[in-house]
Short mmCIF file of C-alpha atoms in Angstrom, two decimals:
data_model
loop_
_atom_site.label_atom_id
_atom_site.label_comp_id
_atom_site.label_asym_id
_atom_site.label_seq_id
_atom_site.Cartn_x
_atom_site.Cartn_y
_atom_site.Cartn_z
CA MET A 1 -85.68 95.51 19.98
CA SER A 2 -85.57 94.21 16.40
CA LEU A 3 -81.94 95.09 15.74
CA ASP A 4 -80.06 92.69 13.47
CA ILE A 5 -76.27 92.92 13.34
CA ASP A 6 -74.82 92.31 9.91
CA GLN A 7 -71.14 93.04 10.55
CA ILE A 8 -69.21 94.71 13.34
CA ALA A 9 -65.55 95.71 13.44
CA LEU A 10 -63.59 96.98 16.42
CA HIS A 11 -60.21 98.75 16.43
CA GLN A 12 -58.37 101.06 18.80
CA LEU A 13 -56.45 104.32 18.80
CA VAL A 14 -53.93 104.48 21.63
CA LYS A 15 -52.26 107.75 22.62
CA ARG A 16 -48.61 106.93 23.29
CA ASP A 17 -47.47 110.52 23.74
CA GLU A 18 -48.75 114.02 23.04
CA ASN A 19 -48.01 113.80 19.31
CA GLN A 20 -48.69 110.16 18.43
CA LEU A 21 -51.81 108.04 18.11
CA GLU A 22 -51.03 104.38 17.55
CA LEU A 23 -53.32 102.08 15.56
CA VAL A 24 -54.31 98.73 17.05
CA LEU A 25 -56.31 96.85 14.40
CA ARG A 26 -58.24 93.61 14.69
CA ASP A 27 -57.56 90.94 12.08
CA THR A 28 -61.12 89.60 12.16
CA LEU A 29 -64.64 90.94 12.54
CA LEU A 30 -66.15 90.87 16.00
CA PRO A 31 -68.38 87.79 16.46
CA ALA A 32 -72.01 88.64 17.24
CA THR A 33 -72.13 87.16 20.74
CA ARG A 34 -74.92 88.03 23.17
CA ALA A 35 -72.66 90.58 24.87
CA VAL A 36 -71.91 92.22 21.51
CA GLU A 37 -75.62 92.29 20.63
CA GLU A 38 -76.45 93.96 23.95
CA MET A 39 -73.73 96.56 23.38
CA ALA A 40 -75.06 97.29 19.87
CA GLU A 41 -78.61 97.63 21.14
CA GLU A 42 -77.51 100.00 23.89
CA LEU A 43 -75.47 102.11 21.47
CA HIS A 44 -78.43 102.30 19.06
CA ARG A 45 -80.80 103.27 21.87
CA VAL A 46 -78.51 105.96 23.31
CA TYR A 47 -77.69 107.44 19.92
CA SER A 48 -81.31 107.49 18.75
CA ALA A 49 -82.34 109.43 21.86
CA LYS A 50 -79.75 112.20 21.39
CA SER A 51 -80.14 115.43 19.45
CA LYS A 52 -78.31 115.10 16.15
CA ALA A 53 -77.10 117.24 13.26
CA TYR A 54 -77.74 116.17 9.67
CA GLY A 55 -75.29 115.97 6.82
CA LEU A 56 -74.45 114.55 3.41
CA PHE A 57 -71.26 113.33 1.74
CA ASN A 58 -69.13 115.69 -0.31
CA GLU A 59 -68.40 114.65 -3.89
CA ASP A 60 -64.75 114.01 -3.01
CA SER A 61 -65.40 112.06 0.20
CA GLU A 62 -62.85 109.25 0.53
CA LEU A 63 -65.01 107.49 3.09
CA ALA A 64 -68.03 107.56 0.78
CA ASP A 65 -65.98 106.15 -2.11
CA ALA A 66 -64.58 103.38 0.10
CA LEU A 67 -68.06 102.61 1.42
CA ARG A 68 -69.46 102.38 -2.11
CA ASN A 69 -66.73 99.91 -3.05
CA CYS A 70 -67.50 97.90 0.06
CA ARG A 71 -71.21 97.86 -0.77
CA LYS A 72 -70.41 96.68 -4.30
CA GLY A 73 -68.33 93.81 -2.92
CA GLU A 74 -65.06 95.21 -4.25
CA ASP A 75 -63.71 95.41 -0.71
CA ASP A 76 -64.71 93.56 2.46
CA PHE A 77 -66.06 95.25 5.57
CA LEU A 78 -63.01 94.50 7.70
CA ALA A 79 -60.63 96.06 5.17
CA PHE A 80 -62.94 99.06 4.85
CA SER A 81 -62.97 99.55 8.63
CA ARG A 82 -59.19 99.18 8.96
CA ALA A 83 -58.50 101.77 6.26
CA ALA A 84 -61.14 104.12 7.69
CA THR A 85 -59.60 103.88 11.15
CA GLY A 86 -56.28 104.94 9.64
CA ARG A 87 -57.92 108.01 8.08
CA LEU A 88 -59.63 108.74 11.38
CA ARG A 89 -56.27 108.61 13.18
CA ASP A 90 -54.83 111.07 10.65
CA GLU A 91 -57.69 113.54 11.15
CA LEU A 92 -57.88 113.19 14.91
CA GLY A 93 -54.12 113.63 15.22
CA LYS A 94 -54.43 117.20 13.90
CA TYR A 95 -56.18 118.30 17.09
CA PRO A 96 -54.56 118.84 20.50
CA PHE A 97 -57.53 117.29 22.33
CA ALA A 98 -57.03 113.91 20.61
CA GLU A 99 -57.28 111.15 23.21
CA GLY A 100 -57.86 108.04 21.14
CA GLY A 101 -60.35 105.36 22.09
CA VAL A 102 -62.13 102.28 20.79
CA VAL A 103 -63.28 102.73 17.17
CA LEU A 104 -66.42 100.79 16.30
CA PHE A 105 -68.02 100.17 12.90
CA LEU A 106 -71.50 98.69 13.25
CA HIS A 107 -73.44 97.58 10.16
CA TYR A 108 -76.97 96.66 11.21
CA ARG A 109 -80.65 96.72 10.32
CA TYR A 110 -83.46 98.19 12.37
CA LEU A 111 -87.11 98.30 11.29
CA ALA A 112 -86.25 97.48 7.65
CA VAL A 113 -83.63 100.27 7.47
CA GLU A 114 -79.95 99.51 6.97
CA TYR A 115 -77.41 101.58 8.92
CA LEU A 116 -73.68 102.02 9.35
CA LEU A 117 -72.78 103.52 12.72
CA ILE A 118 -69.23 104.74 13.39
CA ALA A 119 -68.23 105.68 16.93
CA VAL A 120 -65.17 106.46 19.01
CA LEU A 121 -65.87 105.15 22.50
CA ASN A 122 -63.91 105.93 25.65
CA SER A 123 -63.14 103.39 28.35
CA GLN A 124 -63.84 104.19 31.99
CA SER A 125 -62.67 102.54 35.20
CA SER A 126 -64.98 101.43 37.97
CA MET A 127 -65.09 99.03 40.90
CA ARG A 128 -66.86 95.70 41.19
CA VAL A 129 -67.52 93.18 43.93
CA ASN A 130 -66.91 89.55 42.90
CA GLU A 131 -68.58 86.39 44.18
CA GLN A 132 -66.04 86.20 47.03
CA LEU A 133 -67.03 89.75 48.05
CA ASP A 134 -63.62 91.08 47.06
CA ILE A 135 -63.35 94.47 45.39
CA SER A 136 -61.48 94.81 42.13
CA SER A 137 -61.24 97.33 39.33
CA THR A 138 -62.92 96.89 35.97
CA HIS A 139 -63.10 98.78 32.68
CA TYR A 140 -66.20 99.47 30.61
CA LEU A 141 -67.15 101.32 27.43
CA ASP A 142 -68.80 104.63 28.31
CA ILE A 143 -71.65 104.39 25.79
CA ASN A 144 -73.97 106.80 27.61
CA HIS A 145 -71.50 109.67 27.22
CA ALA A 146 -70.33 108.85 23.70
CA ASP A 147 -70.13 112.07 21.69
CA ILE A 148 -67.99 111.15 18.66
CA VAL A 149 -70.61 109.21 16.72
CA ALA A 150 -72.03 109.30 13.20
CA ARG A 151 -74.65 107.12 11.54
CA ILE A 152 -75.30 106.67 7.82
CA ASP A 153 -78.76 105.60 6.71
CA LEU A 154 -77.56 103.29 3.93
CA THR A 155 -81.09 102.71 2.69
CA GLU A 156 -81.75 106.44 2.28
CA TRP A 157 -78.28 107.10 0.82
CA GLU A 158 -78.63 104.47 -1.88
CA THR A 159 -82.30 105.01 -2.78
CA ASN A 160 -82.33 108.83 -2.50
CA PRO A 161 -78.81 110.16 -3.12
CA GLU A 162 -80.11 113.77 -3.34
CA SER A 163 -81.22 113.62 0.29
CA THR A 164 -79.68 116.07 2.76
CA ARG A 165 -80.36 113.93 5.82
CA TYR A 166 -79.03 110.39 5.33
CA LEU A 167 -76.05 111.12 7.57
CA THR A 168 -76.36 112.19 11.20
CA PHE A 169 -73.71 113.04 13.77
CA LEU A 170 -73.35 114.37 17.31
CA ARG A 171 -71.78 117.77 17.80
CA GLY A 172 -69.83 116.69 20.87
CA ARG A 173 -69.23 118.18 24.29
CA VAL A 174 -65.90 119.78 23.32
CA GLY A 175 -67.68 122.08 20.86
CA ARG A 176 -67.43 122.76 17.16
CA LYS A 177 -63.90 121.35 16.84
CA VAL A 178 -65.17 117.83 17.39
CA ALA A 179 -67.84 118.29 14.74
CA ASP A 180 -65.27 119.77 12.34
CA PHE A 181 -62.80 116.91 12.75
CA PHE A 182 -65.49 114.26 12.37
CA MET A 183 -67.01 115.96 9.31
CA ASP A 184 -63.52 116.10 7.78
CA PHE A 185 -63.07 112.37 8.45
CA LEU A 186 -66.47 111.59 6.93
CA GLY A 187 -65.89 113.96 4.01
CA ALA A 188 -69.31 115.46 4.67
CA SER A 189 -71.10 118.79 4.91
CA VAL A 190 -73.98 119.92 7.07
CA GLY A 191 -77.30 119.08 5.44
CA LEU A 192 -80.81 119.65 6.76
CA ASP A 193 -80.78 122.39 9.43
CA THR A 194 -83.20 121.02 12.02
CA LYS A 195 -83.14 124.13 14.20
CA ALA A 196 -83.83 126.37 11.20
CA GLN A 197 -86.81 124.21 10.24
CA ASN A 198 -88.22 124.40 13.76
CA ARG A 199 -87.60 128.16 13.95
CA GLY A 200 -89.39 128.53 10.62
CA LEU A 201 -92.34 126.58 11.97
CA LEU A 202 -92.58 128.85 15.04
CA GLN A 203 -92.43 131.96 12.88
CA ALA A 204 -95.14 130.56 10.60
CA VAL A 205 -97.40 129.84 13.60
CA ASP A 206 -96.97 133.39 14.95
CA ASP A 207 -97.59 134.94 11.52
CA TYR A 208 -100.64 132.74 10.91
CA CYS A 209 -102.15 133.79 14.23
CA ALA A 210 -101.30 137.46 13.59
CA GLU A 211 -102.97 137.41 10.19
CA SER A 212 -106.13 136.02 11.80
CA ASP A 213 -106.16 138.81 14.41
CA LEU A 214 -106.39 136.45 17.40
CA ASP A 215 -106.24 137.86 20.91
CA LYS A 216 -103.51 136.91 23.36
CA ASN A 217 -105.26 133.89 24.88
CA GLU A 218 -106.35 132.55 21.50
CA ARG A 219 -102.80 132.87 20.14
CA GLN A 220 -101.34 131.06 23.11
CA ASN A 221 -103.96 128.29 22.90
CA TYR A 222 -103.04 127.82 19.25
CA ARG A 223 -99.33 127.65 20.11
CA GLN A 224 -100.15 125.09 22.79
CA GLN A 225 -101.92 122.89 20.23
CA VAL A 226 -98.89 123.07 17.95
CA TYR A 227 -96.59 122.24 20.87
CA THR A 228 -98.71 119.27 21.95
CA TYR A 229 -98.57 117.71 18.48
CA CYS A 230 -94.83 118.35 18.05
CA ASN A 231 -93.97 117.11 21.53
CA ASP A 232 -96.00 113.93 20.99
CA GLN A 233 -94.02 113.31 17.79
CA LEU A 234 -90.78 113.93 19.65
CA GLN A 235 -91.69 111.51 22.44
CA ALA A 236 -92.69 108.85 19.90
CA GLY A 237 -89.42 109.26 17.99
CA GLU A 238 -91.33 110.49 14.93
CA GLU A 239 -90.83 113.57 12.78
CA ILE A 240 -93.11 116.57 12.46
CA ALA A 241 -95.35 116.09 9.41
CA LEU A 242 -96.63 119.43 8.17
CA HIS A 243 -99.78 117.92 6.63
CA ASP A 244 -100.66 116.00 9.80
CA LEU A 245 -100.01 119.05 11.97
CA SER A 246 -102.22 121.20 9.75
CA SER A 247 -104.98 118.57 9.90
CA GLU A 248 -105.01 118.72 13.70
CA LEU A 249 -105.19 122.51 13.81
CA PRO A 250 -108.47 124.39 13.27
CA PRO A 251 -108.22 126.58 10.15
CA LEU A 252 -108.01 130.29 10.83
CA GLY A 253 -110.03 131.94 8.10
CA GLU A 254 -110.18 130.36 4.65
CA LYS A 255 -106.65 128.91 4.58
CA THR A 256 -105.32 125.89 6.42
CA PHE A 257 -102.01 126.26 8.22
CA GLN A 258 -100.23 124.19 5.57
CA ALA A 259 -101.67 126.30 2.75
CA PHE A 260 -100.53 129.44 4.57
CA THR A 261 -96.95 128.17 4.90
CA GLN A 262 -96.82 127.26 1.22
CA GLU A 263 -98.22 130.60 0.06
CA GLN A 264 -95.87 132.61 2.27
CA GLY A 265 -92.77 130.65 1.23
CA TYR A 266 -91.44 129.46 4.58
CA GLU A 267 -89.52 126.66 2.84
CA LEU A 268 -90.51 124.04 5.39
CA GLU A 269 -89.87 120.39 4.53
CA GLU A 270 -92.89 118.10 4.37
CA THR A 271 -91.41 116.27 7.35
CA PHE A 272 -88.55 117.26 9.62
CA PRO A 273 -87.23 116.29 13.07
CA ALA A 274 -88.50 118.11 16.14
CA ASP A 275 -85.99 120.21 18.08
CA ARG A 276 -86.84 120.19 21.77
CA SER A 277 -85.17 123.45 22.77
CA THR A 278 -86.72 125.41 19.90
CA LEU A 279 -90.21 124.00 20.44
CA ARG A 280 -90.19 125.08 24.10
CA GLN A 281 -90.47 128.65 22.84
CA LEU A 282 -94.08 127.91 21.89
CA THR A 283 -95.06 127.78 25.55
CA LYS A 284 -92.20 129.32 27.53
CA PHE A 285 -89.76 132.21 27.64
CA ALA A 286 -86.26 131.28 28.75
CA GLY A 287 -82.82 132.84 28.79
CA SER A 288 -79.62 133.12 30.78
CA GLY A 289 -76.56 135.33 30.94
CA GLY A 290 -74.60 137.52 33.30
CA GLY A 291 -75.41 135.31 36.27
CA LEU A 292 -79.16 135.49 35.61
CA THR A 293 -81.41 132.61 34.49
CA LEU A 294 -85.11 133.08 33.77
CA ASN A 295 -87.76 130.60 32.67
CA PHE A 296 -91.50 131.27 32.74
CA ASP A 297 -94.73 130.26 31.02
CA ALA A 298 -95.63 132.43 28.04
CA MET A 299 -99.13 133.04 29.48
CA LEU A 300 -97.59 135.01 32.36
CA LEU A 301 -96.28 137.75 30.09
CA GLY A 302 -98.57 140.72 30.50
CA GLU A 303 -100.26 139.22 33.56
CA ARG A 304 -97.65 138.65 36.26
CA ILE A 305 -94.55 139.48 34.24
CA PHE A 306 -94.16 142.76 32.37
CA TRP A 307 -91.35 143.84 30.05
CA ASP A 308 -90.48 147.47 29.37
CA PRO A 309 -88.45 147.49 26.12
CA THR A 310 -87.37 151.10 26.67
CA THR A 311 -85.50 150.31 29.88
CA ASP A 312 -85.10 146.56 29.16
CA THR A 313 -86.67 145.82 32.54
CA LEU A 314 -88.77 142.86 33.67
CA THR A 315 -91.26 143.40 36.48
CA ILE A 316 -92.40 140.25 38.27
CA LYS A 317 -95.51 140.31 40.44
CA GLY A 318 -95.73 137.40 42.86
CA THR A 319 -92.49 135.46 43.36
CA PRO A 320 -92.41 131.67 43.95
CA PRO A 321 -92.63 130.83 47.69
CA ASN A 322 -89.21 129.15 47.87
CA LEU A 323 -87.56 132.13 46.16
CA ARG A 324 -89.43 134.56 48.38
CA ASP A 325 -88.24 132.67 51.46
CA GLN A 326 -84.61 132.91 50.30
CA LEU A 327 -84.96 136.61 49.62
CA GLN A 328 -86.49 137.25 53.03
CA ARG A 329 -83.74 135.33 54.80
CA ARG A 330 -80.97 137.09 52.93
CA THR A 331 -82.35 140.62 53.26
CA SER A 332 -83.12 140.15 56.97
CA GLY A 333 -79.53 139.10 57.61
CA LYS A 334 -80.40 135.60 58.89
#
């Protein structure tokens, strides 16, 4: 992995009681030892693999102003990180779920792109066996489950300040409150809506097929081609490129898929990240609620699975063998 650490700062927020988060600040930057490099590489890998929301700085963002000063050399990285940790403590302290943690500021380069990653990492306890085969406790940073993380694409921010996607963040397992507190700390607003872009793509595909009067199998085959391209991009860590997608799809009638989307005003970006859960709708139907979870291939609708919209009833012909076995056992009283 060609990840080059430029600067890395580490501080801590310690919860002393229910109403107080104490700052523990380092006086020096963290030296880039092999252990530090491995931690940075792991954090980059884990973060890159997660689904992220996009944002951009507000005009009055204190963090953005401080970062600009740091980039201009008016302030050093350590001072920037110490002041930012203080602002983070102030924001986090407003919420009852505040637990503190290790605050990390990682300035690095990857594939010619410069990033600043900010994360709050929790420590976990585990057990280890030493060389004398004695068992002792140990603490480690729980990077795999980190959910309070944001990353600024410094290259994009400085070369294209009108962008709506140079800042990314995780929404967090606690829900919207985590996203709200972190966006307040960053002084940022939600930018590119990835799910909306993917939903727009799906709607455009359905409308394009409908305009061409394709039958059911032809429509589903077309959706499958779109899914294959998008999923390949997702697996490769690349974005969906509307021009490339259109080039791989056979034109339906006189217009290419890209020309159709432009004429109909779907407002799709030229490139945008793939959203796994949205793209699944190209090939599957899925839903859950009220104790019921269903997931089936789209091709089965109208063949083995039938929906009556009047009564909102699904009829399934031919149940999976393992489900059928459970049903037989339960209904026979065994």
